[in-house]
Amino acid sequence: GTGMKTLGGPTLRLAGTAHWEGTGALYAGSGSLFQIEPSGLWEIRNDANTYYTYSAPTATLNNNGTIRKLASTGTTTVASQSFTCNNHGLVDVQTGTLAFRTGGTATGGYTVAADATIDFGSGNRTNSSISSISGAGSVVASSGVTHHEGSYAVAHSTTVSGATLSLMGPTSNLGTNVTVSGGTLALTSDLTVTGEVNLSGGTLTPSGDLTVAGTMNWTAGELAGTGEVTIPAGSTLVLAGTGMKTLGGPTLRLAGT
């Protein structure tokens, strides 16, 4: 429906299935707890948002089951201060965009289907070494700090536009389009991007070996870190634009053009 729903203090435990439908927003605050049990499934079937009730303290969303966005192609935002989000189960984005504008912790998984997006926004979040981010879709880090110690394998794209995204665990795929326009993308694994890497602002910081098998477009920003960035034979490095480009630590190896 269209009506406003407010979780204003109690604990809500979900062991069955809940469908969030319609355009009505979900407000939370007053120290509420929304607990999704291991058997619980919260299906987000709309593009509505959560909001803070302005009644402290912030509510908490503990996911030990499954949160799934499906059936709608727009954006659902978990707004700043509405919930602290702790994911110890599965967040599964099948359609549209699920945007987290709040911090928390994770030992669980995030999966994103083709043509879908997970957006990690404002807030500080720490994902442990047993967590994972994977799928055929896209990940955006638009603001805040995401420290991810688990595995990372996203097939379409990874975009950092003002956040800090630290991929400290085994990273096997950033997608065919990697963009850093602000903030920092920090990498520790040796990996190859087959496609495009676009650095137009912010900092790209590899501490392992990053190979760009395709095109690297560098219009502004800094290459930092202690690793190597390699443009192999048959690939292209394009230095363009009026922006300042800083080589601030790594080795840049050019075997292509």
Coordinates of N, CA and C in Angstrom, one line a residue:
G1 N 0.8 -1.2 0.0 CA 0.0 0.0 0.0 C 0.8 1.3 0.0
T2 N 0.2 2.4 0.1 CA 0.8 3.7 0.1 C 1.1 4.3 1.5
G3 N 0.6 3.6 2.5 CA 0.6 4.2 3.8 C 2.0 4.1 4.4
M4 N 2.3 5.0 5.3 CA 3.6 5.0 6.1 C 3.6 3.9 7.1
K5 N 4.6 3.1 7.3 CA 4.7 2.1 8.3 C 5.9 2.5 9.2
T6 N 5.6 2.5 10.5 CA 6.6 2.9 11.5 C 6.9 1.8 12.5
L7 N 8.2 1.5 12.6 CA 8.7 0.5 13.6 C 9.3 1.4 14.7
G8 N 8.6 1.6 15.8 CA 8.9 2.6 16.7 C 9.3 2.1 18.1
G9 N 9.9 1.0 18.2 CA 10.4 0.6 19.5 C 10.5 -0.9 19.7
P10 N 9.5 -1.7 19.2 CA 9.6 -3.1 19.6 C 10.6 -3.9 18.7
T11 N 10.7 -5.2 19.1 CA 11.4 -6.2 18.2 C 10.5 -6.9 17.3
L12 N 10.8 -6.9 16.0 CA 10.0 -7.6 15.0 C 10.9 -8.8 14.5
R13 N 10.4 -10.0 14.8 CA 11.1 -11.2 14.4 C 10.4 -11.8 13.2
L14 N 11.2 -12.1 12.1 CA 10.6 -12.7 10.9 C 11.2 -14.1 10.7
A15 N 10.4 -15.1 10.9 CA 10.9 -16.5 10.6 C 10.2 -17.0 9.3
G16 N 9.2 -16.3 8.9 CA 8.5 -16.7 7.7 C 8.9 -15.8 6.5
T17 N 7.9 -15.4 5.7 CA 8.1 -14.6 4.5 C 7.3 -13.3 4.7
A18 N 8.0 -12.2 4.4 CA 7.4 -10.8 4.3 C 7.5 -10.2 3.0
H19 N 6.5 -9.7 2.4 CA 6.5 -8.9 1.1 C 6.4 -7.5 1.4
W20 N 7.3 -6.7 1.0 CA 7.2 -5.2 1.1 C 6.8 -4.7 -0.3
E21 N 5.5 -4.3 -0.4 CA 4.9 -3.9 -1.7 C 4.4 -2.5 -1.6
G22 N 4.0 -1.9 -2.8 CA 3.4 -0.6 -2.8 C 4.5 0.5 -2.7
T23 N 4.0 1.7 -2.5 CA 4.9 2.9 -2.4 C 5.1 3.4 -1.0
G24 N 4.5 2.8 0.0 CA 4.6 3.3 1.3 C 6.0 3.1 1.9
A25 N 6.5 4.1 2.5 CA 7.9 4.1 3.2 C 7.8 3.3 4.5
L26 N 9.0 2.9 4.9 CA 9.1 2.2 6.2 C 10.0 3.1 7.1
Y27 N 9.5 3.6 8.2 CA 10.2 4.4 9.1 C 10.6 3.5 10.3
A28 N 11.8 3.8 10.9 CA 12.3 3.1 12.0 C 13.1 4.0 12.9
G29 N 13.1 3.6 14.2 CA 13.9 4.4 15.2 C 13.5 3.8 16.6
S30 N 13.8 4.6 17.6 CA 13.5 4.3 19.0 C 14.1 3.0 19.5
G31 N 15.3 2.6 18.9 CA 16.0 1.4 19.3 C 15.3 0.2 18.9
S32 N 14.4 0.2 17.8 CA 13.8 -1.0 17.4 C 14.8 -2.0 16.8
L33 N 14.3 -3.3 16.8 CA 15.1 -4.4 16.2 C 14.2 -5.1 15.2
F34 N 14.7 -5.2 14.0 CA 14.1 -6.0 13.0 C 15.0 -7.2 12.7
Q35 N 14.6 -8.4 13.2 CA 15.4 -9.5 13.2 C 14.9 -10.5 12.2
I36 N 15.7 -10.8 11.2 CA 15.3 -11.8 10.2 C 16.0 -13.1 10.6
E37 N 15.2 -14.1 11.0 CA 15.7 -15.4 11.5 C 16.3 -16.2 10.3
P38 N 17.0 -17.3 10.6 CA 17.6 -18.1 9.5 C 16.6 -18.6 8.5
S39 N 15.4 -18.8 8.9 CA 14.3 -19.3 8.0 C 13.6 -18.1 7.4
G40 N 13.9 -16.9 7.7 CA 13.1 -15.7 7.3 C 13.5 -15.2 5.9
L41 N 12.5 -14.7 5.2 CA 12.7 -14.1 3.9 C 12.0 -12.8 3.8
W42 N 12.7 -11.7 3.6 CA 12.1 -10.4 3.4 C 12.2 -10.1 1.9
E43 N 11.1 -10.1 1.2 CA 11.1 -9.8 -0.2 C 10.8 -8.3 -0.4
I44 N 11.6 -7.5 -1.0 CA 11.4 -6.1 -1.4 C 10.9 -6.1 -2.8
R45 N 9.6 -5.8 -3.0 CA 9.0 -5.9 -4.3 C 8.6 -4.5 -4.7
N46 N 9.3 -3.5 -4.3 CA 9.0 -2.1 -4.6 C 10.3 -1.3 -4.7
D47 N 10.1 0.0 -4.9 CA 11.2 1.0 -5.0 C 11.1 2.0 -3.9
A48 N 10.4 1.6 -2.8 CA 10.2 2.5 -1.6 C 11.5 2.5 -0.8
N49 N 11.5 3.4 0.2 CA 12.7 3.6 1.0 C 12.4 3.5 2.5
T50 N 13.5 3.3 3.3 CA 13.3 3.4 4.7 C 13.8 4.8 5.2
Y51 N 13.3 5.2 6.3 CA 13.6 6.6 6.8 C 13.7 6.5 8.3
Y52 N 14.4 7.5 8.9 CA 14.6 7.6 10.4 C 13.4 8.3 10.9
T53 N 12.9 7.9 12.1 CA 11.8 8.5 12.7 C 12.2 9.7 13.5
Y54 N 13.5 10.0 13.7 CA 14.0 11.1 14.5 C 13.8 10.8 16.0
S55 N 13.6 9.5 16.3 CA 13.5 9.2 17.7 C 14.6 8.2 18.0
A56 N 15.7 8.7 18.7 CA 16.9 7.9 19.0 C 16.5 6.8 20.0
P57 N 17.3 5.8 20.0 CA 18.5 5.5 19.1 C 18.1 4.9 17.8
T58 N 19.0 4.7 16.9 CA 18.8 4.1 15.6 C 18.3 2.7 15.8
A59 N 17.4 2.3 14.9 CA 17.0 0.9 14.9 C 18.1 0.0 14.3
T60 N 17.9 -1.3 14.5 CA 18.9 -2.3 14.0 C 18.2 -3.3 13.1
L61 N 18.8 -3.6 12.0 CA 18.3 -4.7 11.1 C 19.4 -5.8 11.1
N62 N 19.0 -6.9 11.7 CA 19.9 -8.1 11.7 C 19.3 -9.1 10.8
N63 N 20.1 -9.4 9.7 CA 19.7 -10.4 8.7 C 20.4 -11.7 8.9
N64 N 19.7 -12.7 9.4 CA 20.3 -14.0 9.5 C 19.7 -15.0 8.5
G65 N 18.7 -14.4 7.7 CA 18.1 -15.2 6.7 C 18.4 -14.6 5.3
T66 N 17.3 -14.1 4.6 CA 17.5 -13.6 3.3 C 16.7 -12.3 3.1
I67 N 17.4 -11.4 2.5 CA 16.8 -10.1 2.0 C 16.9 -10.2 0.5
R68 N 15.8 -10.1 -0.2 CA 15.8 -10.2 -1.6 C 15.0 -9.1 -2.3
K69 N 15.7 -8.4 -3.2 CA 15.0 -7.3 -4.0 C 14.6 -7.9 -5.3
L70 N 13.4 -7.8 -5.7 CA 12.9 -8.4 -7.0 C 11.7 -7.7 -7.4
A71 N 11.3 -7.9 -8.7 CA 10.0 -7.5 -9.2 C 9.9 -6.0 -9.6
S72 N 10.9 -5.2 -9.2 CA 10.9 -3.7 -9.5 C 12.3 -3.4 -10.0
T73 N 12.4 -2.4 -10.8 CA 13.7 -2.1 -11.5 C 14.3 -0.7 -11.0
G74 N 13.6 -0.1 -10.1 CA 14.2 1.2 -9.6 C 15.1 0.9 -8.4
T75 N 15.1 1.9 -7.5 CA 16.0 1.9 -6.3 C 15.3 1.9 -5.0
T76 N 15.7 0.9 -4.2 CA 15.2 0.9 -2.8 C 16.4 1.3 -1.9
T77 N 16.2 2.4 -1.1 CA 17.3 2.9 -0.2 C 17.0 2.6 1.2
V78 N 18.0 2.0 1.9 CA 17.9 1.9 3.3 C 18.7 3.1 3.9
A79 N 17.9 4.1 4.3 CA 18.4 5.4 4.6 C 19.3 5.5 5.8
S80 N 20.1 6.5 5.8 CA 21.0 6.8 6.9 C 20.2 7.0 8.2
Q81 N 20.7 6.3 9.3 CA 20.1 6.4 10.6 C 18.8 5.6 10.8
S82 N 18.2 5.1 9.7 CA 17.0 4.3 9.9 C 17.3 3.0 10.5
F83 N 18.3 2.3 10.0 CA 18.8 1.1 10.5 C 20.3 1.0 10.5
T84 N 20.9 0.4 11.5 CA 22.2 -0.2 11.4 C 22.0 -1.6 10.8
C85 N 22.6 -1.9 9.7 CA 22.4 -3.2 9.0 C 23.5 -4.2 9.1
N86 N 23.2 -5.3 9.7 CA 24.1 -6.4 9.9 C 23.7 -7.6 9.1
N87 N 24.5 -8.0 8.2 CA 24.1 -9.1 7.3 C 24.9 -10.3 7.6
H88 N 24.2 -11.3 8.2 CA 24.9 -12.6 8.5 C 24.2 -13.7 7.8
G89 N 23.3 -13.3 6.8 CA 22.7 -14.3 6.0 C 23.0 -14.0 4.5
L90 N 22.0 -13.7 3.7 CA 22.2 -13.4 2.3 C 21.3 -12.2 1.9
V91 N 22.0 -11.3 1.2 CA 21.3 -10.2 0.5 C 21.4 -10.5 -0.9
D92 N 20.2 -10.6 -1.6 CA 20.2 -11.1 -3.0 C 19.4 -10.0 -3.8
V93 N 20.1 -9.3 -4.7 CA 19.5 -8.3 -5.5 C 19.3 -8.9 -6.9
Q94 N 18.1 -9.1 -7.2 CA 17.7 -9.7 -8.5 C 17.4 -8.7 -9.6
T95 N 16.8 -7.6 -9.2 CA 16.4 -6.5 -10.1 C 16.6 -5.2 -9.4
G96 N 16.8 -4.1 -10.3 CA 17.0 -2.8 -9.8 C 18.2 -2.6 -8.9
T97 N 18.1 -1.6 -8.0 CA 19.2 -1.2 -7.1 C 18.8 -1.3 -5.7
L98 N 19.6 -1.9 -4.9 CA 19.4 -1.9 -3.4 C 20.6 -1.0 -2.8
A99 N 20.2 0.1 -2.2 CA 21.2 1.1 -1.8 C 21.2 1.1 -0.3
F100 N 22.4 0.9 0.3 CA 22.6 0.9 1.8 C 23.2 2.3 2.1
R101 N 22.5 3.1 2.8 CA 23.1 4.4 3.3 C 23.3 4.4 4.8
T102 N 23.8 3.2 5.2 CA 24.0 3.1 6.7 C 25.1 2.0 6.9
G103 N 25.7 2.0 8.0 CA 26.8 1.1 8.3 C 26.4 -0.2 8.9
G104 N 27.4 -1.0 9.3 CA 27.1 -2.3 9.9 C 28.2 -3.3 9.7
T105 N 27.9 -4.5 10.0 CA 28.9 -5.6 9.8 C 28.3 -6.7 9.0
A106 N 29.2 -7.6 8.5 CA 28.7 -8.7 7.7 C 29.6 -9.9 7.8
T107 N 29.0 -11.1 8.0 CA 29.7 -12.4 7.8 C 29.0 -13.2 6.7
G108 N 27.9 -12.6 6.1 CA 27.1 -13.3 5.1 C 27.5 -12.9 3.7
G109 N 26.6 -13.1 2.8 CA 26.9 -12.9 1.4 C 26.0 -11.8 0.8
Y110 N 26.5 -11.2 -0.3 CA 25.8 -10.3 -1.1 C 25.9 -10.9 -2.5
T111 N 24.7 -11.1 -3.2 CA 24.7 -11.5 -4.6 C 23.9 -10.5 -5.4
V112 N 24.4 -10.3 -6.6 CA 23.8 -9.3 -7.5 C 23.7 -9.9 -8.9
A113 N 22.4 -9.9 -9.4 CA 22.2 -10.5 -10.7 C 22.5 -9.5 -11.8
A114 N 22.6 -10.0 -13.0 CA 22.8 -9.2 -14.2 C 21.8 -8.1 -14.3
D115 N 22.2 -6.9 -14.6 CA 21.4 -5.7 -14.7 C 20.9 -5.2 -13.4
A116 N 21.4 -5.7 -12.3 CA 21.0 -5.3 -10.9 C 22.3 -4.7 -10.3
T117 N 22.1 -3.9 -9.2 CA 23.2 -3.1 -8.6 C 23.0 -3.1 -7.1
I118 N 24.1 -3.3 -6.4 CA 24.2 -3.1 -4.9 C 25.0 -1.8 -4.8
D119 N 24.5 -0.8 -4.0 CA 25.1 0.5 -3.8 C 25.4 0.6 -2.3
F120 N 26.7 0.6 -2.0 CA 27.2 0.8 -0.6 C 27.4 2.3 -0.5
G121 N 26.6 3.0 0.4 CA 26.6 4.4 0.5 C 27.2 4.8 1.9
S122 N 26.6 5.9 2.4 CA 27.2 6.5 3.6 C 27.1 5.5 4.8
G123 N 28.1 5.7 5.7 CA 28.2 4.8 6.8 C 29.5 4.0 6.7
N124 N 29.9 3.4 7.8 CA 31.1 2.5 7.9 C 30.6 1.1 8.0
R125 N 31.1 0.2 7.2 CA 30.7 -1.2 7.2 C 32.0 -2.0 7.1
T126 N 32.0 -3.1 7.9 CA 33.1 -4.1 7.9 C 32.5 -5.4 7.6
N127 N 33.0 -6.0 6.5 CA 32.7 -7.3 6.1 C 33.8 -8.3 6.4
S128 N 33.5 -9.4 7.1 CA 34.6 -10.2 7.6 C 35.1 -11.1 6.5
S129 N 36.1 -11.9 6.8 CA 36.8 -12.8 5.9 C 35.9 -13.9 5.3
I130 N 34.8 -14.2 6.0 CA 33.9 -15.3 5.5 C 32.7 -14.7 4.8
S131 N 32.7 -13.4 4.6 CA 31.7 -12.7 3.8 C 32.0 -12.8 2.3
S132 N 31.1 -12.5 1.5 CA 31.3 -12.5 0.0 C 30.4 -11.5 -0.7
I133 N 30.9 -11.0 -1.8 CA 30.2 -10.2 -2.8 C 30.4 -10.8 -4.1
S134 N 29.3 -11.2 -4.8 CA 29.4 -11.9 -6.1 C 28.2 -11.7 -7.0
G135 N 28.4 -12.1 -8.2 CA 27.2 -12.1 -9.1 C 27.6 -11.5 -10.5
A136 N 26.6 -11.5 -11.4 CA 26.7 -11.0 -12.7 C 26.5 -9.6 -12.9
G137 N 26.1 -8.9 -11.8 CA 25.7 -7.5 -11.9 C 26.8 -6.5 -11.5
S138 N 26.4 -5.4 -10.8 CA 27.3 -4.3 -10.6 C 27.3 -3.9 -9.1
V139 N 28.5 -3.4 -8.7 CA 28.6 -2.8 -7.3 C 29.0 -1.4 -7.4
V140 N 28.4 -0.5 -6.7 CA 28.7 0.9 -6.6 C 29.0 1.2 -5.2
A141 N 30.2 1.9 -4.9 CA 30.5 2.5 -3.6 C 30.4 4.0 -3.8
S142 N 29.3 4.6 -3.3 CA 29.1 6.0 -3.6 C 29.5 7.0 -2.5
S143 N 29.6 6.4 -1.3 CA 30.0 7.3 -0.2 C 30.3 6.3 1.0
G144 N 30.9 6.9 2.1 CA 31.1 6.0 3.2 C 32.4 5.2 3.1
V145 N 32.5 4.2 4.0 CA 33.7 3.3 4.0 C 33.2 1.9 4.0
T146 N 33.6 1.1 3.1 CA 33.4 -0.3 3.1 C 34.7 -1.1 3.1
H147 N 34.9 -1.8 4.2 CA 36.1 -2.6 4.4 C 35.7 -4.1 4.2
H148 N 36.1 -4.6 3.1 CA 35.6 -6.0 2.8 C 36.8 -7.0 2.8
E149 N 36.8 -7.9 3.7 CA 37.9 -8.9 3.9 C 37.5 -10.2 3.2
G150 N 36.4 -10.4 2.7 CA 35.9 -11.6 2.1 C 36.2 -11.7 0.6
S151 N 35.6 -12.6 -0.1 CA 35.8 -12.8 -1.5 C 35.0 -11.8 -2.3
Y152 N 35.5 -11.5 -3.5 CA 34.8 -10.5 -4.3 C 34.9 -11.0 -5.8
A153 N 33.8 -11.1 -6.5 CA 33.7 -11.5 -7.9 C 32.5 -11.0 -8.5
V154 N 32.6 -9.9 -9.1 CA 31.4 -9.2 -9.8 C 31.7 -9.0 -11.2
A155 N 30.8 -9.5 -12.1 CA 31.1 -9.7 -13.5 C 30.9 -8.5 -14.4
H156 N 30.0 -7.6 -14.0 CA 29.7 -6.5 -14.9 C 30.5 -5.2 -14.6
S157 N 30.4 -4.6 -13.4 CA 31.2 -3.4 -13.2 C 31.3 -3.1 -11.7
T158 N 32.4 -2.4 -11.4 CA 32.7 -1.9 -10.0 C 32.9 -0.4 -10.2
T159 N 32.2 0.4 -9.4 CA 32.3 1.9 -9.5 C 32.5 2.5 -8.1
V160 N 33.5 3.3 -8.0 CA 33.8 4.0 -6.8 C 33.7 5.5 -7.1
S161 N 32.7 6.2 -6.5 CA 32.4 7.6 -6.9 C 32.5 8.6 -5.8
G162 N 33.1 8.2 -4.7 CA 33.3 9.1 -3.6 C 33.4 8.4 -2.2
A163 N 33.5 7.1 -2.3 CA 33.7 6.3 -1.1 C 35.1 5.7 -1.0
T164 N 35.3 5.0 0.1 CA 36.5 4.2 0.2 C 36.0 2.7 0.2
L165 N 36.4 2.0 -0.9 CA 36.1 0.6 -1.0 C 37.4 -0.2 -0.9
S166 N 37.6 -0.9 0.1 CA 38.9 -1.6 0.4 C 38.6 -3.1 0.2
L167 N 39.1 -3.7 -0.9 CA 38.9 -5.1 -1.1 C 40.2 -5.9 -0.6
M168 N 40.1 -6.3 0.6 CA 41.3 -6.9 1.3 C 41.4 -8.4 1.1
G169 N 40.3 -9.0 0.7 CA 40.3 -10.5 0.5 C 40.5 -10.9 -0.9
P170 N 40.3 -12.2 -1.2 CA 40.6 -12.7 -2.5 C 39.6 -12.1 -3.5
T171 N 40.1 -11.3 -4.5 CA 39.3 -10.6 -5.5 C 39.7 -11.2 -6.8
S172 N 38.7 -11.8 -7.5 CA 38.9 -12.5 -8.8 C 38.3 -11.8 -9.9
N173 N 37.4 -10.9 -9.7 CA 36.7 -10.2 -10.8 C 36.1 -8.9 -10.4
L174 N 36.5 -7.8 -11.0 CA 35.9 -6.5 -10.8 C 34.9 -6.1 -11.9
G175 N 34.8 -7.0 -12.9 CA 33.9 -6.7 -14.0 C 34.6 -6.2 -15.2
T176 N 33.9 -5.9 -16.3 CA 34.5 -5.4 -17.5 C 34.6 -3.9 -17.6
N177 N 34.1 -3.2 -16.6 CA 34.1 -1.8 -16.5 C 34.4 -1.4 -15.1
V178 N 35.6 -0.8 -14.8 CA 36.0 -0.4 -13.5 C 36.2 1.1 -13.5
T179 N 35.5 1.8 -12.7 CA 35.5 3.3 -12.7 C 35.8 3.8 -11.3
V180 N 36.8 4.7 -11.2 CA 37.1 5.4 -10.0 C 37.0 6.9 -10.4
S181 N 36.0 7.6 -9.9 CA 35.8 9.0 -10.2 C 36.0 9.9 -8.9
G182 N 36.1 9.3 -7.8 CA 36.3 9.9 -6.5 C 36.5 8.9 -5.4
G183 N 37.1 9.3 -4.3 CA 37.3 8.3 -3.2 C 38.5 7.4 -3.5
T184 N 38.4 6.2 -3.0 CA 39.6 5.3 -3.1 C 39.1 3.9 -3.3
L185 N 39.7 3.2 -4.3 CA 39.5 1.8 -4.5 C 40.9 1.1 -4.2
A186 N 40.9 0.3 -3.1 CA 42.1 -0.3 -2.7 C 42.0 -1.8 -3.0
L187 N 43.1 -2.4 -3.6 CA 43.1 -3.8 -4.0 C 44.3 -4.5 -3.4
T188 N 44.2 -5.7 -3.0 CA 45.3 -6.5 -2.5 C 45.6 -7.7 -3.4
S189 N 44.7 -8.2 -4.2 CA 44.9 -9.4 -5.0 C 45.5 -9.0 -6.3
D190 N 46.2 -10.0 -6.9 CA 46.7 -9.9 -8.3 C 45.4 -10.2 -9.1
L191 N 45.1 -9.4 -10.1 CA 44.0 -9.7 -11.0 C 44.1 -8.9 -12.3
T192 N 43.3 -9.4 -13.2 CA 43.3 -8.9 -14.6 C 41.9 -8.3 -14.9
V193 N 41.8 -7.1 -15.4 CA 40.5 -6.5 -15.8 C 40.5 -6.6 -17.3
T194 N 39.6 -7.4 -17.9 CA 39.4 -7.5 -19.3 C 38.3 -6.6 -19.7
G195 N 38.7 -5.4 -20.2 CA 37.7 -4.4 -20.5 C 38.3 -3.0 -20.3
E196 N 37.6 -2.2 -19.6 CA 38.0 -0.8 -19.3 C 38.2 -0.5 -17.9
V197 N 39.3 0.2 -17.6 CA 39.5 0.9 -16.3 C 39.5 2.4 -16.5
N198 N 38.7 3.1 -15.8 CA 38.5 4.5 -16.0 C 38.9 5.2 -14.7
L199 N 39.9 6.0 -14.7 CA 40.4 6.7 -13.5 C 40.2 8.2 -13.9
S200 N 39.2 8.9 -13.3 CA 38.9 10.3 -13.6 C 39.0 11.1 -12.3
G201 N 39.3 10.6 -11.2 CA 39.4 11.3 -9.9 C 39.6 10.3 -8.8
G202 N 40.0 10.8 -7.6 CA 40.2 9.8 -6.5 C 41.5 9.1 -6.7
T203 N 41.5 7.9 -6.1 CA 42.8 7.1 -6.0 C 42.5 5.6 -6.2
L204 N 43.3 5.1 -7.1 CA 43.3 3.6 -7.4 C 44.6 3.1 -6.7
T205 N 44.4 2.2 -5.8 CA 45.5 1.8 -4.9 C 45.7 0.3 -5.0
P206 N 46.5 -0.3 -5.9 CA 46.7 -1.7 -5.9 C 48.0 -2.0 -5.1
S207 N 47.9 -3.0 -4.3 CA 49.1 -3.5 -3.6 C 49.6 -4.8 -4.2
G208 N 48.8 -5.4 -5.1 CA 49.2 -6.5 -5.9 C 49.4 -6.1 -7.3
D209 N 49.3 -7.0 -8.3 CA 49.6 -6.7 -9.7 C 48.2 -6.6 -10.4
L210 N 48.0 -5.4 -11.0 CA 46.7 -5.1 -11.7 C 47.1 -5.1 -13.2
T211 N 46.5 -6.0 -14.0 CA 46.7 -6.0 -15.4 C 45.4 -5.5 -16.1
V212 N 45.6 -4.5 -17.0 CA 44.4 -4.0 -17.7 C 44.5 -4.6 -19.2
A213 N 43.7 -5.6 -19.5 CA 43.7 -6.2 -20.8 C 42.6 -5.6 -21.6
G214 N 42.8 -4.4 -22.1 CA 41.8 -3.6 -22.8 C 42.2 -2.2 -22.9
T215 N 41.5 -1.3 -22.2 CA 41.8 0.1 -22.3 C 41.8 0.7 -20.9
M216 N 42.8 1.5 -20.5 CA 42.8 2.3 -19.3 C 42.7 3.7 -19.7
N217 N 41.6 4.4 -19.3 CA 41.4 5.8 -19.6 C 41.8 6.6 -18.3
W218 N 42.8 7.4 -18.3 CA 43.3 8.1 -17.2 C 43.2 9.6 -17.5
T219 N 42.2 10.2 -16.9 CA 42.0 11.6 -17.2 C 42.3 12.5 -15.9
A220 N 42.3 11.9 -14.8 CA 42.7 12.6 -13.5 C 42.8 11.6 -12.4
G221 N 43.3 12.0 -11.3 CA 43.4 11.1 -10.1 C 44.7 10.5 -9.9
E222 N 44.9 9.6 -8.9 CA 46.2 9.1 -8.5 C 46.2 7.6 -8.6
L223 N 47.3 7.1 -9.1 CA 47.7 5.7 -9.0 C 48.6 5.6 -7.8
A224 N 48.2 4.9 -6.7 CA 49.0 4.9 -5.5 C 49.2 3.4 -5.2
G225 N 49.8 3.1 -4.0 CA 50.0 1.8 -3.6 C 51.4 1.3 -3.9
T226 N 51.6 0.0 -3.6 CA 52.9 -0.6 -3.7 C 53.0 -1.7 -4.8
G227 N 51.9 -1.9 -5.6 CA 51.9 -2.9 -6.6 C 52.3 -2.5 -7.9
E228 N 51.9 -3.2 -8.9 CA 52.2 -2.9 -10.3 C 50.9 -2.8 -11.1
V229 N 50.9 -1.8 -12.1 CA 49.8 -1.7 -13.0 C 50.4 -2.0 -14.4
T230 N 49.9 -3.0 -15.1 CA 50.5 -3.4 -16.4 C 49.5 -3.2 -17.5
I231 N 49.9 -2.6 -18.5 CA 49.2 -2.5 -19.8 C 49.9 -3.4 -20.8
P232 N 49.4 -4.6 -21.0 CA 50.1 -5.6 -21.8 C 50.0 -5.3 -23.3
A233 N 50.8 -6.0 -24.1 CA 50.7 -5.9 -25.5 C 49.3 -6.1 -26.0
G234 N 48.9 -5.2 -26.9 CA 47.6 -5.2 -27.5 C 46.6 -4.4 -26.7
S235 N 47.0 -3.9 -25.6 CA 46.1 -3.0 -24.8 C 46.5 -1.6 -24.9
T236 N 45.7 -0.7 -24.3 CA 45.9 0.8 -24.5 C 45.8 1.6 -23.2
L237 N 46.7 2.5 -23.0 CA 46.6 3.5 -22.0 C 46.4 4.8 -22.6
V238 N 45.3 5.5 -22.2 CA 44.9 6.8 -22.8 C 45.1 7.8 -21.7
L239 N 46.0 8.7 -21.9 CA 46.2 9.9 -20.9 C 45.6 11.1 -21.6
A240 N 44.5 11.6 -21.0 CA 43.7 12.6 -21.7 C 43.2 13.6 -20.7
G241 N 42.7 14.7 -21.2 CA 42.0 15.7 -20.4 C 43.0 16.7 -19.7
T242 N 42.4 17.7 -19.0 CA 43.2 18.7 -18.3 C 43.5 18.4 -16.9
G243 N 42.9 17.3 -16.3 CA 43.1 17.0 -14.9 C 44.5 16.5 -14.6
M244 N 44.9 16.7 -13.3 CA 46.1 16.3 -12.8 C 46.1 14.8 -12.6
K245 N 47.2 14.1 -13.1 CA 47.4 12.7 -13.0 C 48.7 12.5 -12.1
T246 N 48.5 11.6 -11.1 CA 49.7 11.5 -10.1 C 50.0 10.0 -10.1
L247 N 51.3 9.7 -10.3 CA 51.8 8.3 -10.2 C 52.5 8.3 -8.8
G248 N 51.8 7.8 -7.8 CA 52.2 8.0 -6.4 C 52.6 6.8 -5.7
G249 N 53.3 5.9 -6.4 CA 53.8 4.7 -5.6 C 54.0 3.5 -6.4
P250 N 53.0 3.1 -7.2 CA 53.2 1.8 -7.9 C 54.1 1.9 -9.1
T251 N 54.4 0.7 -9.6 CA 55.1 0.6 -10.9 C 54.1 0.5 -12.0
L252 N 54.3 1.4 -13.1 CA 53.4 1.4 -14.2 C 54.2 0.8 -15.4
R253 N 53.8 -0.4 -15.9 CA 54.4 -1.1 -17.0 C 53.6 -1.0 -18.2
L254 N 54.2 -0.4 -19.3 CA 53.5 -0.3 -20.5 C 54.2 -1.2 -21.6
A255 N 53.4 -2.2 -22.0 CA 53.9 -3.0 -23.1 C 53.0 -2.9 -24.3
G256 N 51.9 -2.2 -24.1 CA 50.9 -1.9 -25.2 C 51.2 -0.5 -25.8
T257 N 50.1 0.2 -26.0 CA 50.1 1.5 -26.6 C 49.7 2.6 -25.7

